[in-house]
Amino acid sequence: MQRIFTFLTNISLAEYIRKRRLSKAFEELKTTDIKIIDLAVKYQYDSQISFARAFKSMFGVTPSECKLSDVEYKQFPIIKFNNNNDICEELNYEIKEIDEIKLYCVETSAITHEDLLYNIKKLYSDIEENGLYDEFNRNGMYGISICKKRWLLVLCW
């Protein structure tokens, strides 16, 4: 199974599980008041130190720095295998510093990550139908934010 998973996704099963756990830990760290040691135990790390080391390696900040700041991060997505063998790939994006500009945005939100993935697909279909997709791709700026236990995707141009 592990070889098949790696063949289909280009990532080992162990690496996928580690990145998903750390993404969930990041999300929980930002949206709850849970203690870091409790997160380490919950996400199956042997110690708070090993958790902090893995967390910093993935996100570039320690869990305590993350809790106190508004740092942005790249969520590692859930990989789903559909009946037609399509795989939900990782979103490719980058965070850039830009000069002050006016932004015009459309947004969608959801309570769960799975609902957000569905809503994102619907949002893209809607903006493609009304002609905004080409304009969005020309500028290519968007962001994903977590707002107090609510997922929010904002497409800006």
Tab-separated table of C-alpha atoms in Angstrom:
chain	number	residue	atom	x	y	z
A	1	MET	CA	0.000	0.000	0.000
A	2	GLN	CA	2.820	2.398	0.855
A	3	ARG	CA	4.476	1.893	-2.539
A	4	ILE	CA	1.179	2.429	-4.346
A	5	PHE	CA	0.501	5.598	-2.316
A	6	THR	CA	3.980	6.948	-3.115
A	7	PHE	CA	3.581	6.064	-6.791
A	8	LEU	CA	0.220	7.869	-7.027
A	9	THR	CA	1.083	10.942	-4.959
A	10	ASN	CA	4.894	11.359	-5.221
A	11	ILE	CA	5.075	11.541	-1.429
A	12	SER	CA	5.543	8.760	1.088
A	13	LEU	CA	2.617	7.808	3.281
A	14	ALA	CA	4.623	8.623	6.426
A	15	GLU	CA	5.529	12.095	5.079
A	16	TYR	CA	1.907	12.740	4.095
A	17	ILE	CA	0.673	11.772	7.575
A	18	ARG	CA	3.346	13.935	9.251
A	19	LYS	CA	2.487	16.981	7.121
A	20	ARG	CA	-1.275	16.548	7.642
A	21	ARG	CA	-0.790	16.239	11.410
A	22	LEU	CA	1.353	19.367	11.506
A	23	SER	CA	-1.170	21.265	9.350
A	24	LYS	CA	-3.980	20.251	11.706
A	25	ALA	CA	-1.814	21.215	14.698
A	26	PHE	CA	-1.146	24.645	13.130
A	27	GLU	CA	-4.854	25.141	12.509
A	28	GLU	CA	-5.732	24.118	16.057
A	29	LEU	CA	-2.962	26.282	17.508
A	30	LYS	CA	-4.369	29.346	15.706
A	31	THR	CA	-8.053	28.702	16.448
A	32	THR	CA	-8.045	27.361	20.025
A	33	ASP	CA	-6.356	28.006	23.358
A	34	ILE	CA	-4.817	24.517	23.521
A	35	LYS	CA	-1.404	24.191	25.181
A	36	ILE	CA	1.528	23.271	22.976
A	37	ILE	CA	2.356	20.193	25.051
A	38	ASP	CA	-1.231	18.978	24.607
A	39	LEU	CA	-0.913	19.434	20.829
A	40	ALA	CA	2.333	17.472	20.808
A	41	VAL	CA	0.659	14.566	22.605
A	42	LYS	CA	-2.517	14.801	20.506
A	43	TYR	CA	-0.566	14.628	17.238
A	44	GLN	CA	1.589	11.735	18.483
A	45	TYR	CA	4.944	13.389	19.132
A	46	ASP	CA	7.147	11.909	21.847
A	47	SER	CA	7.926	15.293	23.383
A	48	GLN	CA	7.185	18.974	23.080
A	49	ILE	CA	10.746	19.440	21.805
A	50	SER	CA	10.357	16.992	18.898
A	51	PHE	CA	6.983	18.566	18.055
A	52	ALA	CA	8.485	22.085	18.087
A	53	ARG	CA	11.409	20.929	15.899
A	54	ALA	CA	9.097	19.356	13.285
A	55	PHE	CA	6.732	22.361	13.445
A	56	LYS	CA	9.565	24.835	12.870
A	57	SER	CA	10.953	22.721	10.043
A	58	MET	CA	7.603	22.789	8.226
A	59	PHE	CA	6.402	26.340	8.964
A	60	GLY	CA	9.580	28.282	9.755
A	61	VAL	CA	8.338	29.355	13.195
A	62	THR	CA	8.084	27.632	16.549
A	63	PRO	CA	4.626	26.775	17.909
A	64	SER	CA	4.889	29.505	20.549
A	65	GLU	CA	5.888	32.112	17.916
A	66	CYS	CA	3.007	30.938	15.754
A	67	LYS	CA	0.495	31.258	18.586
A	68	LEU	CA	1.528	34.883	19.217
A	69	SER	CA	1.747	36.060	15.595
A	70	ASP	CA	-0.420	36.352	12.506
A	71	VAL	CA	1.947	34.212	10.447
A	72	GLU	CA	0.588	32.756	7.189
A	73	TYR	CA	1.296	29.212	6.134
A	74	LYS	CA	0.698	26.709	3.395
A	75	GLN	CA	-1.813	24.100	4.510
A	76	PHE	CA	-0.945	20.587	3.401
A	77	PRO	CA	-4.118	19.371	1.670
A	78	ILE	CA	-6.127	16.212	2.179
A	79	ILE	CA	-5.451	13.853	-0.691
A	80	LYS	CA	-8.599	12.184	-1.957
A	81	PHE	CA	-8.824	9.468	-4.548
A	82	ASN	CA	-11.943	9.740	-6.678
A	83	ASN	CA	-13.570	6.863	-8.539
A	84	ASN	CA	-12.125	8.191	-11.795
A	85	ASN	CA	-8.578	8.003	-10.329
A	86	ASP	CA	-8.115	11.781	-10.209
A	87	ILE	CA	-6.047	12.940	-7.261
A	88	CYS	CA	-6.604	16.234	-5.492
A	89	GLU	CA	-3.166	17.858	-5.860
A	90	GLU	CA	-1.489	20.356	-3.551
A	91	LEU	CA	-2.343	23.985	-4.236
A	92	ASN	CA	0.602	25.822	-5.724
A	93	TYR	CA	0.925	29.360	-4.451
A	94	GLU	CA	3.433	31.704	-2.928
A	95	ILE	CA	3.266	34.567	-0.456
A	96	LYS	CA	4.653	37.826	-1.865
A	97	GLU	CA	5.166	41.305	-0.489
A	98	ILE	CA	3.636	43.864	-2.847
A	99	ASP	CA	3.189	47.618	-2.918
A	100	GLU	CA	-0.093	49.126	-1.814
A	101	ILE	CA	-2.871	48.353	-4.292
A	102	LYS	CA	-6.656	48.288	-4.395
A	103	LEU	CA	-8.060	44.780	-4.159
A	104	TYR	CA	-11.362	43.550	-5.496
A	105	CYS	CA	-12.319	40.222	-3.998
A	106	VAL	CA	-14.750	37.346	-4.062
A	107	GLU	CA	-14.839	34.923	-1.177
A	108	THR	CA	-16.217	31.659	0.025
A	109	SER	CA	-16.132	30.140	3.473
A	110	ALA	CA	-16.867	26.887	5.257
A	111	ILE	CA	-16.747	25.346	8.705
A	112	THR	CA	-14.757	22.250	7.641
A	113	HIS	CA	-11.815	21.825	5.311
A	114	GLU	CA	-13.759	19.342	3.165
A	115	ASP	CA	-16.608	21.831	2.712
A	116	LEU	CA	-14.094	24.530	1.806
A	117	LEU	CA	-12.599	22.335	-0.932
A	118	TYR	CA	-16.086	21.867	-2.401
A	119	ASN	CA	-16.837	25.600	-2.110
A	120	ILE	CA	-13.532	26.487	-3.801
A	121	LYS	CA	-14.402	24.322	-6.805
A	122	LYS	CA	-17.837	25.972	-6.976
A	123	LEU	CA	-16.318	29.461	-6.638
A	124	TYR	CA	-13.918	28.775	-9.503
A	125	SER	CA	-16.801	27.514	-11.651
A	126	ASP	CA	-18.796	30.658	-10.868
A	127	ILE	CA	-15.957	33.074	-11.655
A	128	GLU	CA	-15.183	31.171	-14.851
A	129	GLU	CA	-18.818	31.484	-15.968
A	130	ASN	CA	-18.980	35.221	-15.321
A	131	GLY	CA	-15.631	35.998	-16.991
A	132	LEU	CA	-13.628	36.896	-13.875
A	133	TYR	CA	-11.363	33.830	-14.157
A	134	ASP	CA	-9.201	35.328	-16.928
A	135	GLU	CA	-8.762	38.552	-14.979
A	136	PHE	CA	-7.907	36.618	-11.829
A	137	ASN	CA	-5.275	34.536	-13.648
A	138	ARG	CA	-3.741	37.609	-15.251
A	139	ASN	CA	-2.938	39.039	-11.811
A	140	GLY	CA	-2.791	35.721	-9.945
A	141	MET	CA	-3.194	36.963	-6.396
A	142	TYR	CA	-5.229	35.182	-3.766
A	143	GLY	CA	-5.032	34.148	-0.144
A	144	ILE	CA	-6.472	31.669	2.289
A	145	SER	CA	-7.196	32.773	5.837
A	146	ILE	CA	-8.398	31.028	8.955
A	147	CYS	CA	-10.878	33.163	10.858
A	148	LYS	CA	-11.858	31.832	14.289
A	149	LYS	CA	-12.771	28.237	13.431
A	150	ARG	CA	-13.945	29.205	9.936
A	151	TRP	CA	-12.082	28.640	6.672
A	152	LEU	CA	-12.111	31.571	4.274
A	153	LEU	CA	-10.804	31.716	0.709
A	154	VAL	CA	-10.430	35.140	-0.845
A	155	LEU	CA	-9.604	35.567	-4.540
A	156	CYS	CA	-8.292	39.066	-5.229
A	157	TRP	CA	-7.306	40.969	-8.339
